[in-house]
mmCIF file of N, CA and C in Angstrom:
data_model
loop_
_atom_site.group_PDB
_atom_site.id
_atom_site.type_symbol
_atom_site.label_atom_id
_atom_site.label_comp_id
_atom_site.label_asym_id
_atom_site.label_seq_id
_atom_site.Cartn_x
_atom_site.Cartn_y
_atom_site.Cartn_z
ATOM 1 N N MET A 1 44.680 -22.499 -125.713
ATOM 2 C CA MET A 1 45.460 -21.219 -126.138
ATOM 3 C C MET A 1 45.967 -20.532 -125.096
ATOM 4 N N ASP A 2 45.532 -20.565 -124.017
ATOM 5 C CA ASP A 2 46.155 -19.847 -122.870
ATOM 6 C C ASP A 2 47.598 -20.736 -122.440
ATOM 7 N N ALA A 3 47.479 -21.739 -122.672
ATOM 8 C CA ALA A 3 48.781 -22.718 -121.996
ATOM 9 C C ALA A 3 49.801 -22.209 -123.089
ATOM 10 N N ALA A 4 49.588 -22.115 -124.569
ATOM 11 C CA ALA A 4 50.535 -21.988 -125.496
ATOM 12 C C ALA A 4 51.096 -20.305 -125.304
ATOM 13 N N LYS A 5 50.082 -19.578 -124.896
ATOM 14 C CA LYS A 5 50.548 -18.007 -124.660
ATOM 15 C C LYS A 5 51.425 -17.841 -123.492
ATOM 16 N N GLN A 6 51.022 -18.659 -122.366
ATOM 17 C CA GLN A 6 51.867 -18.682 -121.192
ATOM 18 C C GLN A 6 53.425 -19.161 -121.595
ATOM 19 N N TYR A 7 53.288 -20.256 -122.404
ATOM 20 C CA TYR A 7 54.596 -21.017 -122.724
ATOM 21 C C TYR A 7 55.756 -19.989 -123.447
ATOM 22 N N VAL A 8 54.975 -19.157 -124.580
ATOM 23 C CA VAL A 8 55.687 -18.286 -125.596
ATOM 24 C C VAL A 8 56.119 -17.120 -124.506
ATOM 25 N N LYS A 9 54.971 -16.808 -123.580
ATOM 26 C CA LYS A 9 55.869 -15.486 -122.765
ATOM 27 C C LYS A 9 56.879 -15.929 -121.819
ATOM 28 N N GLU A 10 57.112 -17.253 -121.454
ATOM 29 C CA GLU A 10 57.931 -17.593 -120.322
ATOM 30 C C GLU A 10 59.058 -18.144 -121.046
ATOM 31 N N ASN A 11 58.995 -18.355 -122.278
ATOM 32 C CA ASN A 11 60.151 -19.110 -123.257
ATOM 33 C C ASN A 11 60.390 -18.269 -124.565
ATOM 34 N N LYS A 12 60.495 -17.088 -124.438
ATOM 35 C CA LYS A 12 60.423 -16.278 -125.778
ATOM 36 C C LYS A 12 61.698 -16.548 -126.569
ATOM 37 N N LEU A 13 62.914 -16.877 -126.080
ATOM 38 C CA LEU A 13 63.970 -17.242 -126.999
ATOM 39 C C LEU A 13 63.803 -18.780 -127.530
ATOM 40 N N THR A 14 63.416 -19.563 -126.977
ATOM 41 C CA THR A 14 63.278 -20.861 -127.458
ATOM 42 C C THR A 14 62.206 -20.887 -128.658
ATOM 43 N N THR A 15 61.219 -19.977 -128.339
ATOM 44 C CA THR A 15 60.007 -19.678 -129.349
ATOM 45 C C THR A 15 60.582 -19.258 -130.560
ATOM 46 N N VAL A 16 61.551 -18.243 -130.515
ATOM 47 C CA VAL A 16 62.205 -17.708 -131.594
ATOM 48 C C VAL A 16 63.189 -18.812 -132.343
ATOM 49 N N GLY A 17 63.764 -19.537 -131.650
ATOM 50 C CA GLY A 17 64.806 -20.376 -132.232
ATOM 51 C C GLY A 17 63.835 -21.268 -132.878
ATOM 52 N N GLY A 18 62.920 -21.805 -132.278
ATOM 53 C CA GLY A 18 61.782 -22.829 -133.016
ATOM 54 C C GLY A 18 61.165 -22.384 -134.209
ATOM 55 N N LEU A 19 60.795 -20.908 -134.260
ATOM 56 C CA LEU A 19 60.503 -20.332 -135.625
ATOM 57 C C LEU A 19 61.427 -20.313 -136.575
ATOM 58 N N TRP A 20 62.723 -20.254 -136.094
ATOM 59 C CA TRP A 20 63.970 -19.897 -136.945
ATOM 60 C C TRP A 20 64.075 -21.368 -137.640
ATOM 61 N N ALA A 21 64.018 -22.345 -136.868
ATOM 62 C CA ALA A 21 64.317 -23.894 -137.582
ATOM 63 C C ALA A 21 63.206 -24.191 -138.251
ATOM 64 N N ILE A 22 61.732 -23.735 -138.163
ATOM 65 C CA ILE A 22 60.568 -24.109 -139.026
ATOM 66 C C ILE A 22 61.035 -23.180 -140.101
ATOM 67 N N GLY A 23 61.369 -22.020 -139.860
ATOM 68 C CA GLY A 23 61.383 -21.045 -141.285
ATOM 69 C C GLY A 23 62.685 -21.792 -142.397
ATOM 70 N N ILE A 24 63.516 -22.121 -141.816
ATOM 71 C CA ILE A 24 64.637 -22.638 -142.595
ATOM 72 C C ILE A 24 64.244 -23.860 -143.218
ATOM 73 N N GLY A 25 63.510 -24.703 -142.384
ATOM 74 C CA GLY A 25 62.970 -26.040 -143.212
ATOM 75 C C GLY A 25 62.051 -25.891 -144.131
ATOM 76 N N ALA A 26 61.095 -24.817 -143.846
ATOM 77 C CA ALA A 26 60.024 -24.535 -144.845
ATOM 78 C C ALA A 26 60.737 -23.984 -146.039
ATOM 79 N N SER A 27 61.534 -23.047 -145.939
ATOM 80 C CA SER A 27 62.023 -22.370 -146.944
ATOM 81 C C SER A 27 63.048 -23.193 -147.857
ATOM 82 N N MET A 28 63.571 -23.948 -147.318
ATOM 83 C CA MET A 28 64.456 -25.062 -147.906
ATOM 84 C C MET A 28 63.436 -26.086 -148.728
ATOM 85 N N ALA A 29 62.576 -26.401 -148.223
ATOM 86 C CA ALA A 29 61.342 -27.415 -148.954
ATOM 87 C C ALA A 29 60.843 -26.610 -150.064
ATOM 88 N N TYR A 30 60.391 -25.274 -150.024
ATOM 89 C CA TYR A 30 60.016 -24.551 -151.135
ATOM 90 C C TYR A 30 61.052 -24.355 -152.269
ATOM 91 N N GLN A 31 62.403 -23.796 -151.766
ATOM 92 C CA GLN A 31 63.495 -23.603 -152.603
ATOM 93 C C GLN A 31 64.130 -25.050 -153.433
ATOM 94 N N TRP A 32 63.864 -26.033 -152.918
ATOM 95 C CA TRP A 32 64.152 -27.353 -153.275
ATOM 96 C C TRP A 32 63.731 -27.726 -154.805
ATOM 97 N N LYS A 33 62.499 -27.683 -154.820
ATOM 98 C CA LYS A 33 61.927 -27.613 -156.116
ATOM 99 C C LYS A 33 62.094 -27.038 -157.464
ATOM 100 N N GLY A 34 62.633 -25.720 -156.860
ATOM 101 C CA GLY A 34 63.122 -25.050 -158.235
ATOM 102 C C GLY A 34 64.503 -25.454 -158.727
ATOM 103 N N SER A 35 64.940 -24.734 -159.809
ATOM 104 C CA SER A 35 66.098 -24.888 -160.550
ATOM 105 C C SER A 35 67.235 -23.831 -159.779
ATOM 106 N N GLY A 36 68.330 -24.336 -159.872
ATOM 107 C CA GLY A 36 69.371 -23.552 -159.470
ATOM 108 C C GLY A 36 70.423 -24.442 -158.718
ATOM 109 N N SER A 37 71.621 -23.941 -158.382
ATOM 110 C CA SER A 37 72.650 -24.546 -157.608
ATOM 111 C C SER A 37 72.014 -24.730 -156.085
ATOM 112 N N THR A 38 72.465 -25.680 -155.402
ATOM 113 C CA THR A 38 72.313 -26.053 -154.161
ATOM 114 C C THR A 38 72.822 -24.840 -153.155
ATOM 115 N N SER A 39 74.056 -24.402 -153.232
ATOM 116 C CA SER A 39 74.372 -23.108 -152.519
ATOM 117 C C SER A 39 73.674 -21.943 -152.582
ATOM 118 N N VAL A 40 73.027 -21.650 -153.724
ATOM 119 C CA VAL A 40 71.933 -20.395 -153.865
ATOM 120 C C VAL A 40 70.838 -20.924 -153.143
ATOM 121 N N LYS A 41 70.443 -22.240 -153.085
ATOM 122 C CA LYS A 41 69.129 -22.615 -152.296
ATOM 123 C C LYS A 41 69.155 -22.163 -150.881
ATOM 124 N N VAL A 42 70.399 -22.628 -150.632
ATOM 125 C CA VAL A 42 70.731 -22.776 -149.107
ATOM 126 C C VAL A 42 71.018 -21.415 -148.710
ATOM 127 N N ILE A 43 71.557 -20.335 -149.448
ATOM 128 C CA ILE A 43 71.796 -19.063 -149.103
ATOM 129 C C ILE A 43 70.168 -18.197 -148.962
ATOM 130 N N HIS A 44 69.586 -18.424 -149.828
ATOM 131 C CA HIS A 44 68.375 -18.083 -150.002
ATOM 132 C C HIS A 44 67.256 -18.227 -148.922
ATOM 133 N N SER A 45 67.321 -19.617 -148.660
ATOM 134 C CA SER A 45 66.624 -20.103 -147.552
ATOM 135 C C SER A 45 67.142 -19.420 -145.893
ATOM 136 N N ARG A 46 68.224 -19.519 -145.980
ATOM 137 C CA ARG A 46 69.027 -18.796 -144.973
ATOM 138 C C ARG A 46 68.419 -16.992 -144.537
ATOM 139 N N ILE A 47 68.332 -16.564 -145.890
ATOM 140 C CA ILE A 47 68.012 -15.227 -145.595
ATOM 141 C C ILE A 47 66.208 -15.051 -145.710
ATOM 142 N N TYR A 48 65.694 -16.052 -146.094
ATOM 143 C CA TYR A 48 64.165 -16.008 -145.627
ATOM 144 C C TYR A 48 63.976 -16.368 -143.973
ATOM 145 N N ALA A 49 64.610 -17.379 -143.497
ATOM 146 C CA ALA A 49 64.477 -17.553 -141.997
ATOM 147 C C ALA A 49 65.262 -16.641 -141.301
ATOM 148 N N GLN A 50 66.017 -15.818 -141.774
ATOM 149 C CA GLN A 50 66.660 -14.751 -141.015
ATOM 150 C C GLN A 50 65.511 -13.643 -140.904
ATOM 151 N N ALA A 51 64.929 -12.936 -142.145
ATOM 152 C CA ALA A 51 63.844 -12.314 -141.987
ATOM 153 C C ALA A 51 62.591 -12.800 -141.244
ATOM 154 N N LEU A 52 62.244 -14.226 -141.084
ATOM 155 C CA LEU A 52 61.229 -14.605 -140.089
ATOM 156 C C LEU A 52 61.600 -14.440 -138.813
ATOM 157 N N THR A 53 62.980 -14.443 -138.260
ATOM 158 C CA THR A 53 63.645 -14.616 -137.115
ATOM 159 C C THR A 53 63.490 -13.052 -136.419
ATOM 160 N N LEU A 54 63.893 -12.169 -137.396
ATOM 161 C CA LEU A 54 63.768 -10.565 -136.948
ATOM 162 C C LEU A 54 62.500 -10.442 -136.664
ATOM 163 N N SER A 55 61.638 -10.806 -137.653
ATOM 164 C CA SER A 55 59.903 -10.421 -137.301
ATOM 165 C C SER A 55 59.655 -11.016 -136.106
ATOM 166 N N ALA A 56 59.848 -12.300 -135.774
ATOM 167 C CA ALA A 56 59.509 -12.641 -134.475
ATOM 168 C C ALA A 56 60.241 -12.203 -133.274
ATOM 169 N N LEU A 57 61.432 -11.795 -133.257
ATOM 170 C CA LEU A 57 62.077 -10.857 -132.358
ATOM 171 C C LEU A 57 61.239 -9.588 -132.249
ATOM 172 N N VAL A 58 61.063 -9.060 -133.360
ATOM 173 C CA VAL A 58 59.965 -7.667 -132.978
ATOM 174 C C VAL A 58 58.885 -8.083 -132.479
ATOM 175 N N ALA A 59 58.121 -9.251 -132.818
ATOM 176 C CA ALA A 59 56.674 -9.401 -131.959
ATOM 177 C C ALA A 59 56.958 -9.664 -130.604
ATOM 178 N N SER A 60 58.097 -10.297 -130.271
ATOM 179 C CA SER A 60 58.327 -10.893 -128.946
ATOM 180 C C SER A 60 58.603 -9.472 -128.103
ATOM 181 N N ALA A 61 59.369 -8.528 -128.625
ATOM 182 C CA ALA A 61 59.759 -7.222 -128.015
ATOM 183 C C ALA A 61 58.334 -6.550 -127.699
ATOM 184 N N SER A 62 57.452 -6.572 -129.017
ATOM 185 C CA SER A 62 56.212 -5.870 -128.729
ATOM 186 C C SER A 62 55.537 -6.400 -127.656
ATOM 187 N N VAL A 63 55.480 -7.796 -127.601
ATOM 188 C CA VAL A 63 54.572 -8.383 -126.584
ATOM 189 C C VAL A 63 55.125 -8.132 -125.059
ATOM 190 N N GLU A 64 56.266 -8.000 -125.033
ATOM 191 C CA GLU A 64 57.056 -7.828 -123.818
ATOM 192 C C GLU A 64 56.722 -6.330 -123.455
ATOM 193 N N TYR A 65 56.743 -5.392 -124.245
ATOM 194 C CA TYR A 65 56.448 -4.164 -123.956
ATOM 195 C C TYR A 65 54.936 -3.899 -123.543
ATOM 196 N N TYR A 66 53.944 -4.626 -124.500
ATOM 197 C CA TYR A 66 52.649 -4.608 -124.150
ATOM 198 C C TYR A 66 52.242 -4.977 -122.852
ATOM 199 N N ASP A 67 52.966 -6.061 -122.189
ATOM 200 C CA ASP A 67 52.691 -6.886 -121.001
ATOM 201 C C ASP A 67 53.326 -5.762 -119.911
ATOM 202 N N ARG A 68 54.298 -5.223 -119.876
ATOM 203 C CA ARG A 68 54.877 -4.197 -118.866
ATOM 204 C C ARG A 68 54.017 -3.018 -118.907
ATOM 205 N N PHE A 69 53.661 -2.540 -120.102
ATOM 206 C CA PHE A 69 53.047 -1.216 -120.037
ATOM 207 C C PHE A 69 51.421 -1.343 -119.712
ATOM 208 N N TYR A 70 50.750 -2.338 -120.039
ATOM 209 C CA TYR A 70 49.340 -2.239 -120.010
ATOM 210 C C TYR A 70 48.891 -3.412 -119.158
ATOM 211 N N ASP A 71 49.710 -4.093 -118.924
ATOM 212 C CA ASP A 71 49.400 -5.298 -117.822
ATOM 213 C C ASP A 71 50.449 -5.549 -116.626
ATOM 214 N N PRO A 72 50.454 -4.427 -115.684
ATOM 215 C CA PRO A 72 51.680 -4.502 -114.897
ATOM 216 C C PRO A 72 51.370 -5.544 -113.692
ATOM 217 N N PRO A 73 52.356 -6.055 -112.934
ATOM 218 C CA PRO A 73 51.954 -7.082 -112.221
ATOM 219 C C PRO A 73 51.351 -6.637 -110.730
ATOM 220 N N PRO A 74 50.636 -7.472 -110.086
ATOM 221 C CA PRO A 74 49.718 -6.907 -109.094
ATOM 222 C C PRO A 74 50.673 -6.403 -108.037
ATOM 223 N N PRO A 75 50.317 -5.477 -107.319
ATOM 224 C CA PRO A 75 51.295 -4.969 -106.065
ATOM 225 C C PRO A 75 51.268 -5.960 -105.020
ATOM 226 N N LYS A 76 52.360 -6.173 -104.411
ATOM 227 C CA LYS A 76 52.675 -7.063 -103.399
ATOM 228 C C LYS A 76 52.101 -6.721 -102.174
ATOM 229 N N TRP A 77 51.200 -7.683 -101.552
ATOM 230 C CA TRP A 77 50.295 -7.569 -100.309
ATOM 231 C C TRP A 77 50.983 -7.567 -99.148
ATOM 232 N N VAL A 78 51.179 -6.502 -98.173
ATOM 233 C CA VAL A 78 51.927 -6.625 -96.946
ATOM 234 C C VAL A 78 50.787 -6.624 -95.974
ATOM 235 N N ASP A 79 51.049 -7.683 -94.807
ATOM 236 C CA ASP A 79 50.197 -7.780 -93.689
ATOM 237 C C ASP A 79 50.349 -6.605 -92.902
ATOM 238 N N PRO A 80 49.464 -5.720 -92.552
ATOM 239 C CA PRO A 80 49.537 -4.558 -91.867
ATOM 240 C C PRO A 80 50.071 -4.953 -90.254
ATOM 241 N N HIS A 81 49.849 -6.100 -89.798
ATOM 242 C CA HIS A 81 49.993 -6.465 -88.550
ATOM 243 C C HIS A 81 51.497 -7.206 -88.569
ATOM 244 N N SER A 82 52.153 -7.343 -89.459
ATOM 245 C CA SER A 82 53.614 -7.865 -89.299
ATOM 246 C C SER A 82 54.702 -6.661 -88.995
ATOM 247 N N TYR A 83 55.677 -7.326 -88.309
ATOM 248 C CA TYR A 83 56.762 -6.415 -88.192
ATOM 249 C C TYR A 83 57.751 -6.738 -88.955
ATOM 250 N N GLU A 84 58.474 -5.733 -89.610
ATOM 251 C CA GLU A 84 59.699 -5.598 -90.296
ATOM 252 C C GLU A 84 60.528 -4.709 -89.655
ATOM 253 N N ALA A 85 61.750 -5.549 -89.344
ATOM 254 C CA ALA A 85 62.908 -4.457 -88.901
ATOM 255 C C ALA A 85 63.250 -3.270 -89.923
ATOM 256 N N THR A 86 63.234 -2.201 -89.582
ATOM 257 C CA THR A 86 63.597 -1.025 -90.369
ATOM 258 C C THR A 86 65.242 -0.833 -90.124
ATOM 259 N N HIS A 87 65.727 -1.140 -89.195
ATOM 260 C CA HIS A 87 67.086 -0.828 -88.747
ATOM 261 C C HIS A 87 67.947 -2.016 -88.582
ATOM 262 N N THR A 88 69.058 -1.820 -88.986
ATOM 263 C CA THR A 88 70.029 -2.986 -88.684
ATOM 264 C C THR A 88 71.040 -2.584 -87.498
ATOM 265 N N TYR A 89 71.423 -3.141 -86.675
ATOM 266 C CA TYR A 89 72.235 -2.868 -85.470
ATOM 267 C C TYR A 89 73.613 -3.481 -85.873
ATOM 268 N N ALA A 90 74.782 -2.877 -85.934
ATOM 269 C CA ALA A 90 75.978 -3.388 -85.976
ATOM 270 C C ALA A 90 76.597 -3.764 -84.786
ATOM 271 N N ALA A 91 77.100 -4.936 -84.571
ATOM 272 C CA ALA A 91 77.789 -5.593 -83.342
ATOM 273 C C ALA A 91 79.110 -4.546 -83.010
ATOM 274 N N LYS A 92 79.084 -4.184 -81.637
ATOM 275 C CA LYS A 92 80.032 -3.349 -81.100
ATOM 276 C C LYS A 92 81.069 -4.118 -80.921
ATOM 277 N N LYS A 93 82.255 -3.514 -81.227
ATOM 278 C CA LYS A 93 83.591 -4.409 -80.757
ATOM 279 C C LYS A 93 84.140 -4.139 -79.603
#
């Protein structure tokens, strides 16, 4: 479960695209057994997949907000004994 969570966190757009593809396939399969023209079935399937995609984008944005607000990255550790130059000197002409 943690590996899947990490994958979704690193590949949000790929996950949303995969959910769209699954949604359009599932809604096409569900719509196909009903009566009506093919064009209406395709339009309805696209609308259902679009609603699923929007909800996945909202969920992704919520997870991103939660991660940034409640789980900030750890502070960068700085060695107190290291030297970092604080000034840069321009070469004289």
